[in-house]
CSV table of C-alpha atoms in Angstrom, one decimal:
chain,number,residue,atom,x,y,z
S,69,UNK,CA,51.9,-25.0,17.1
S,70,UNK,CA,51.2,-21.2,16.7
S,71,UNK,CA,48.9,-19.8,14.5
S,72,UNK,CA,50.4,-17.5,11.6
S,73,UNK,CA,48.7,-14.0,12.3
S,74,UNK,CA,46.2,-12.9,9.7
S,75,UNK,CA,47.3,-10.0,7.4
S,76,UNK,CA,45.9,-7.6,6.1
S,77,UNK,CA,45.7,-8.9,2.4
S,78,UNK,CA,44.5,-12.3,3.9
S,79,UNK,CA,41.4,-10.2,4.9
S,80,UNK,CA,41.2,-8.6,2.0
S,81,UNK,CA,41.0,-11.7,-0.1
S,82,UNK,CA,38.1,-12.8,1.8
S,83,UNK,CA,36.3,-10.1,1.7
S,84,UNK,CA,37.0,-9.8,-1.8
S,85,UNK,CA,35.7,-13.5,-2.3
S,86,UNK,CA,32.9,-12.7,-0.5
S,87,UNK,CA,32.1,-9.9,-2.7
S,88,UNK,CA,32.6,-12.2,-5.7
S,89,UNK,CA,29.8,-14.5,-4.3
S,90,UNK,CA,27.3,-11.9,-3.9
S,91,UNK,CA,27.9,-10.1,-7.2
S,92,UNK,CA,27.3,-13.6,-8.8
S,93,UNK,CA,24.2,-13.8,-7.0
S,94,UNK,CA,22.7,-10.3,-8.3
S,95,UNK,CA,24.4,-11.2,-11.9
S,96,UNK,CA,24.7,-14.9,-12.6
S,97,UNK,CA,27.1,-15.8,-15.2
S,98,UNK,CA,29.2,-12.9,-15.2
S,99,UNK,CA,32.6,-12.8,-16.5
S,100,UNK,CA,35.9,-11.7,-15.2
S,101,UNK,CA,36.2,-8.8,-16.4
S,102,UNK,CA,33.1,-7.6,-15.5
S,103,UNK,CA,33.1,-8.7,-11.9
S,104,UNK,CA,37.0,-6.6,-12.0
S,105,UNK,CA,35.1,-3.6,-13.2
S,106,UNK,CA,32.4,-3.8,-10.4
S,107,UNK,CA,35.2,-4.9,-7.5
S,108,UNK,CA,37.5,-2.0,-9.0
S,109,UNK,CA,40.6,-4.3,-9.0
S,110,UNK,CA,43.0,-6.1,-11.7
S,111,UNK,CA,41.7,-8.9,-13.4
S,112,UNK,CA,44.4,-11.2,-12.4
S,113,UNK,CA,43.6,-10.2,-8.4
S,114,UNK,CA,39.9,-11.3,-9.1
S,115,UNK,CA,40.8,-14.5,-11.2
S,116,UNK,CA,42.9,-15.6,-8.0
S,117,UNK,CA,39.8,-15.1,-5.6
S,118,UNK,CA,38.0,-16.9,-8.3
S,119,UNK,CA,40.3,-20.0,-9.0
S,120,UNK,CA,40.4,-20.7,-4.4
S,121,UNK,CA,36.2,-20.1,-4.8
S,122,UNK,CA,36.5,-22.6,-8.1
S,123,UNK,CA,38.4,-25.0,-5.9
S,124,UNK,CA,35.9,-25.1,-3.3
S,125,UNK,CA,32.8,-25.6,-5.6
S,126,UNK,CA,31.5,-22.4,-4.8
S,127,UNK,CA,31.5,-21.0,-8.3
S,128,UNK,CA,31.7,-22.6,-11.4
S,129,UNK,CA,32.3,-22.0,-15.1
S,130,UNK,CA,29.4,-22.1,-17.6
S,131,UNK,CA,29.3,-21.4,-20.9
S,132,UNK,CA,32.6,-22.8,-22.6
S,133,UNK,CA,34.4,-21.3,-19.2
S,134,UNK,CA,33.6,-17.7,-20.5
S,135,UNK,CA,31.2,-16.8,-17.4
S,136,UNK,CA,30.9,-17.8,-13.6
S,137,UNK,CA,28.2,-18.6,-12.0
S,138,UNK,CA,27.4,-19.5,-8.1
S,139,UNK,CA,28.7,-23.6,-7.1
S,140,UNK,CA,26.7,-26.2,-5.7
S,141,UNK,CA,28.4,-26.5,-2.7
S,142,UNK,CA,26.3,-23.1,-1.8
S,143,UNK,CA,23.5,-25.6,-1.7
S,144,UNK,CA,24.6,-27.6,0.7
S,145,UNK,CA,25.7,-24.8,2.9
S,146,UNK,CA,22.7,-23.3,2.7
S,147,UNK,CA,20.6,-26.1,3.4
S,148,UNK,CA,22.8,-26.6,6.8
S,149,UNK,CA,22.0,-23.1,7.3
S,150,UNK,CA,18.7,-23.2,7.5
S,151,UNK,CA,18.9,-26.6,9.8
S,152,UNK,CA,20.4,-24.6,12.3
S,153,UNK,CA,17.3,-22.5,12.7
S,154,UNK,CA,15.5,-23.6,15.4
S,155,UNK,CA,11.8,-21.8,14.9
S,156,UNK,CA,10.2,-22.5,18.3
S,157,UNK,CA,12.9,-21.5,20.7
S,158,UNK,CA,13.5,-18.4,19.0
S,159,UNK,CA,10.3,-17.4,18.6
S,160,UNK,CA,9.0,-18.1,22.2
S,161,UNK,CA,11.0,-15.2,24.1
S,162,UNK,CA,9.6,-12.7,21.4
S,163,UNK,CA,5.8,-13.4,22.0
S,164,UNK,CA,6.2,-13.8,25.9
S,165,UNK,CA,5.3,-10.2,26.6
S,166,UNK,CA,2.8,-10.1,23.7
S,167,UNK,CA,0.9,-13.1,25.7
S,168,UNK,CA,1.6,-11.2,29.2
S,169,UNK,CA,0.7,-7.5,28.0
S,170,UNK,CA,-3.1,-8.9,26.0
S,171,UNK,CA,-3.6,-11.6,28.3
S,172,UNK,CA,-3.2,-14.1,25.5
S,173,UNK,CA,-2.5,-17.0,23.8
S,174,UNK,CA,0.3,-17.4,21.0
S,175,UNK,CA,-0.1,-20.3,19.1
S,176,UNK,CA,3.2,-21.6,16.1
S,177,UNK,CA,2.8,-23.3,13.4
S,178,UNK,CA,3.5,-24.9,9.9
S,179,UNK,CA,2.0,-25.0,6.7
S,180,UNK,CA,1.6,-28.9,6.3
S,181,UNK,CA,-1.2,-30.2,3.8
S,182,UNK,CA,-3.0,-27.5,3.0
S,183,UNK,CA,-3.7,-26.4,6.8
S,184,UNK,CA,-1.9,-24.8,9.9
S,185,UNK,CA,-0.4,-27.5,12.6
S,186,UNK,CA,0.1,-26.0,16.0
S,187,UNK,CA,3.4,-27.3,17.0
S,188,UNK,CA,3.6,-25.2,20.0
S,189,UNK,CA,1.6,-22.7,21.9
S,190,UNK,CA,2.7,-20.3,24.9
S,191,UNK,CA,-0.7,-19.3,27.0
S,192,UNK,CA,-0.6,-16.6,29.6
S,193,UNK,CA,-1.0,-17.5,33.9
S,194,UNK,CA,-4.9,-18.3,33.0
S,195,UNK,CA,-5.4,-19.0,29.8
S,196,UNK,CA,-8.9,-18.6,28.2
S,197,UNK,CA,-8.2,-20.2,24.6
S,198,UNK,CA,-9.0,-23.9,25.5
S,199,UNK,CA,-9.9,-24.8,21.5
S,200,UNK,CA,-6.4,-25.7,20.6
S,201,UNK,CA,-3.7,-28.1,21.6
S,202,UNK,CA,-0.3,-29.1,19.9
S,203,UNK,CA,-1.0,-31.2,16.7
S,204,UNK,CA,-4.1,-28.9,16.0
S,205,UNK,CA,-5.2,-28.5,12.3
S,206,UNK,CA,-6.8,-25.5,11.8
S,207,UNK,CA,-7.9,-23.7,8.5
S,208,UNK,CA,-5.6,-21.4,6.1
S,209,UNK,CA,-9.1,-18.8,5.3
S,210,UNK,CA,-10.7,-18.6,8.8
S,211,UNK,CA,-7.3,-18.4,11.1
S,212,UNK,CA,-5.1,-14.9,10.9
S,213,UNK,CA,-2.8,-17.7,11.0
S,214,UNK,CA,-3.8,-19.0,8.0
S,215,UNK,CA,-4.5,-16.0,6.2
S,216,UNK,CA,-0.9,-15.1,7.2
S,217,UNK,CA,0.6,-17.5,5.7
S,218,UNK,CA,-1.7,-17.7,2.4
S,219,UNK,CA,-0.6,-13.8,2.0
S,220,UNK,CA,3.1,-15.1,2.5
S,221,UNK,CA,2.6,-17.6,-0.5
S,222,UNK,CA,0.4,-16.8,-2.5
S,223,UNK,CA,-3.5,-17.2,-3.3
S,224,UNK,CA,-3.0,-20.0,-5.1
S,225,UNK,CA,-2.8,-22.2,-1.8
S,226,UNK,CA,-6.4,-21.8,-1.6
S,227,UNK,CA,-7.2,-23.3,-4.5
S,228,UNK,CA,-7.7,-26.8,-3.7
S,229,UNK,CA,-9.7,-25.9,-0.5
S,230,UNK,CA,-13.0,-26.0,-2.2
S,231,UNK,CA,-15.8,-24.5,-0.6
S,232,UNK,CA,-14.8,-21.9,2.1
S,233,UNK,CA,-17.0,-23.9,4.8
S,234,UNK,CA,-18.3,-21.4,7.7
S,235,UNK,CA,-16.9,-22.3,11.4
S,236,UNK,CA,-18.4,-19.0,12.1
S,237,UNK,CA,-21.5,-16.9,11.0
S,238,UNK,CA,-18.5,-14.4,10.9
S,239,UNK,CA,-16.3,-16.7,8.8
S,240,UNK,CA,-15.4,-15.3,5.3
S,241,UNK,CA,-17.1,-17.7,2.3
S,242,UNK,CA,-16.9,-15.8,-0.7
S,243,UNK,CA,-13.6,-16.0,-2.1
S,244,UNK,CA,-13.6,-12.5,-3.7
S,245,UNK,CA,-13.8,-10.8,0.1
S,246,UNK,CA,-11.3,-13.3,1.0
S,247,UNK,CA,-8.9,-12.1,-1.3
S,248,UNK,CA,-9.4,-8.7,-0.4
S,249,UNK,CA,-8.3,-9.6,3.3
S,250,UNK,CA,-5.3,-11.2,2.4
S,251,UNK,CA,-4.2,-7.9,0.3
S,252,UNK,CA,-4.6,-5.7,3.4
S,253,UNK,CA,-2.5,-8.7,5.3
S,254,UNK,CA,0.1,-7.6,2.8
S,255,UNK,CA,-0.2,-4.3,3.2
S,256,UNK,CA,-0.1,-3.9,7.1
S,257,UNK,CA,2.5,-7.0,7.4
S,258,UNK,CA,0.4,-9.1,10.1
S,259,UNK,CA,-3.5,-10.7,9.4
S,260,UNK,CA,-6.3,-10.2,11.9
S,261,UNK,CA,-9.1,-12.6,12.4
S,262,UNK,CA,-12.4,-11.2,13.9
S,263,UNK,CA,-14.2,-14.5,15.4
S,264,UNK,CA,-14.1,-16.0,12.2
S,265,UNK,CA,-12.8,-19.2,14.4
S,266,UNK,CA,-14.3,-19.2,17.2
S,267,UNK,CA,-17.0,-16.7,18.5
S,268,UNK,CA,-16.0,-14.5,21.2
S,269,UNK,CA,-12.0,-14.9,20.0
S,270,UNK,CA,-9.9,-12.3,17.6
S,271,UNK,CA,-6.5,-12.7,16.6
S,272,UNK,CA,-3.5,-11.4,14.5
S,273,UNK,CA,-0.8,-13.7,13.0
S,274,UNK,CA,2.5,-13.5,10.5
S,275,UNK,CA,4.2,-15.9,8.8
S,276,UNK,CA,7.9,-16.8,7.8
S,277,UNK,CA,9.2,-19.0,5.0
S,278,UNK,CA,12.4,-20.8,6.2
S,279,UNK,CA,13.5,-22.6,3.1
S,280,UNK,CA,10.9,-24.5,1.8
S,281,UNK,CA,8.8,-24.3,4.9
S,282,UNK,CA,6.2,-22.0,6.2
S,283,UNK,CA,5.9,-21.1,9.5
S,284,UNK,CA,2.7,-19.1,11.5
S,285,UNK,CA,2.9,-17.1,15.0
S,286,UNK,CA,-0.2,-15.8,16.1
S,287,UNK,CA,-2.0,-14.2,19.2
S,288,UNK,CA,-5.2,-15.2,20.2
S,289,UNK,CA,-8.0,-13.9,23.1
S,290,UNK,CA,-10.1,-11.5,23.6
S,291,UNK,CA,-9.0,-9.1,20.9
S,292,UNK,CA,-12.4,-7.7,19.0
S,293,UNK,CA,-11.6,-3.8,20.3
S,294,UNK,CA,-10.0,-2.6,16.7
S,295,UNK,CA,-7.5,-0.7,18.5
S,296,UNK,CA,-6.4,-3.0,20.8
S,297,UNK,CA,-6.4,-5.6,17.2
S,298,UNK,CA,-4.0,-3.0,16.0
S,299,UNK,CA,-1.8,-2.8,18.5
S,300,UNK,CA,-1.4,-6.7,19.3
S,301,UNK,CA,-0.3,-6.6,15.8
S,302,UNK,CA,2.0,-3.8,15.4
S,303,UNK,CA,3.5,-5.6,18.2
S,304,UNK,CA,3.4,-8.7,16.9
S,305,UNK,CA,5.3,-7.7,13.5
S,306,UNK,CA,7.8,-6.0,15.2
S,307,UNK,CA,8.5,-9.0,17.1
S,308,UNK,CA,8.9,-10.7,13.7
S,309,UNK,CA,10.9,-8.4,12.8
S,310,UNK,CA,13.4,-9.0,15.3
S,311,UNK,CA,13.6,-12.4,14.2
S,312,UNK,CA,14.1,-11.5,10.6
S,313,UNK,CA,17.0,-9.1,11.8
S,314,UNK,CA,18.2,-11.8,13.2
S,315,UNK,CA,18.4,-14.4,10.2
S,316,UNK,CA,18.7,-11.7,7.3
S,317,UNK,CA,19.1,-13.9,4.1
S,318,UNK,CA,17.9,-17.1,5.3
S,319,UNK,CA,14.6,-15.9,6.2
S,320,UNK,CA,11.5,-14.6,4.8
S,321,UNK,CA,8.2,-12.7,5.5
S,322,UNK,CA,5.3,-10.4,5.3
């Protein structure tokens, strides 16, 4: 059986479905005549692209079928989209030449419980971070992986912590300064840690929010020389970056 070759309008009805969707996700509950106005077509054209999107749960009608507003099914294939992300293999080839180039260790994780899980960790030919492992807990105030992803979500995660205990005599323990830190996190897009840890260890780190989940990516070693602190990092975000390039929509971060 041959396939039917696509036209030109059958294009131009998806495209013009598609446009629905995202005006409905910049104006929910819109109605047809103003979605016409901003899609510069008839009515009728748009209340066909509208019925087919209807049909397939991916609008609805609210408010005695004067308005439309996005479908549920957009749930479900969102959710599915964010499933297919696979953090740890994507994120591997964009630190390998951070961890060559500093000589360093990159360390990923997730926000689980009020602390930072390593769930994978690429070291360099002769690594000289031996204080983590896969299934390491480590703090959200005294990790740049932590900070990162405090910055990410918000302050507020710090609130059941307590007491900022000192790992370090260079660990940050008054809340005030801490806050401070995580602002210039914001601002510069990647956290830095100064042996706050682990004396005789610096490290930058970012974070990304895949749906409900929070990811970390950091580099750790020998990085106390503030230059070389800033250029790890600037490297770091970009590598980030590319990741977020990758999954625009779906994926979040500093």
């Amino acid at each position: 059986m041959t396939e039917k070759p696509t036209t030109r309008y059958e294009l131009g009805s998806v495209d013009r479905a598609l446009e629905i969707l995202t005006i409905l996700q910049r104006h929910p509950r819109s109605r047809l005549g103003e979605m016409a106005e901003k899609l510069d077509a008839n009515s009728s054209t748009v209340l066909r692209a509208l019925r087919v999107l209807e049909r397939h749960a991916l609008v609805r009608r609210a408010n005695g079928d004067m308005e439309y507003v996005l479908g549920t099914r957009l749930v479900e294939l969102g959710q599915a989209a964010l499933a297919s992300i696979d953090i740890v293999p994507a994120i591997r080839p964009l630190v390998a030449p951070i961890v060559h180039d500093f000589h360093a260790t990159a360390h990923i994780g997730m926000l689980r419980a009020g602390m930072i899980t390593i769930i994978d960790k690429v070291d360099p030919v002769a690594p000289t971070v031996g204080y983590s492992a896969v299934g390491t807990r480590m703090p959200l105030y005294a990790t740049a992986g932590g900070k990162a992803a405090t910055a990410l979500a918000g302050s507020a995660l710090l609130d059941g912590i307590g007491g900022l205990s000192p790992y370090t005599t260079k660990t940050i323990t008054e809340l005030d300064v801490l806050r401070t830190d995580l602002e210039a996190t914001t601002a510069r897009r990647y956290s830095i840690e100064r042996e706050e840890y682990h004396l005789g260890f610096g490290c930058v780190g970012s974070a990304l929010a895949v749906g409900g989940d929070i990811y970390t990516v950091s580099i750790s070693g020998s990085l106390l020389d503030p230059a070389v602190v800033d250029d790890c990092g600037a490297r770091l975000r970009d590598a980030v970056d590319v990741f977020l390039a990758e999954h625009a929509g779906a994926v979040s971060g500093l």
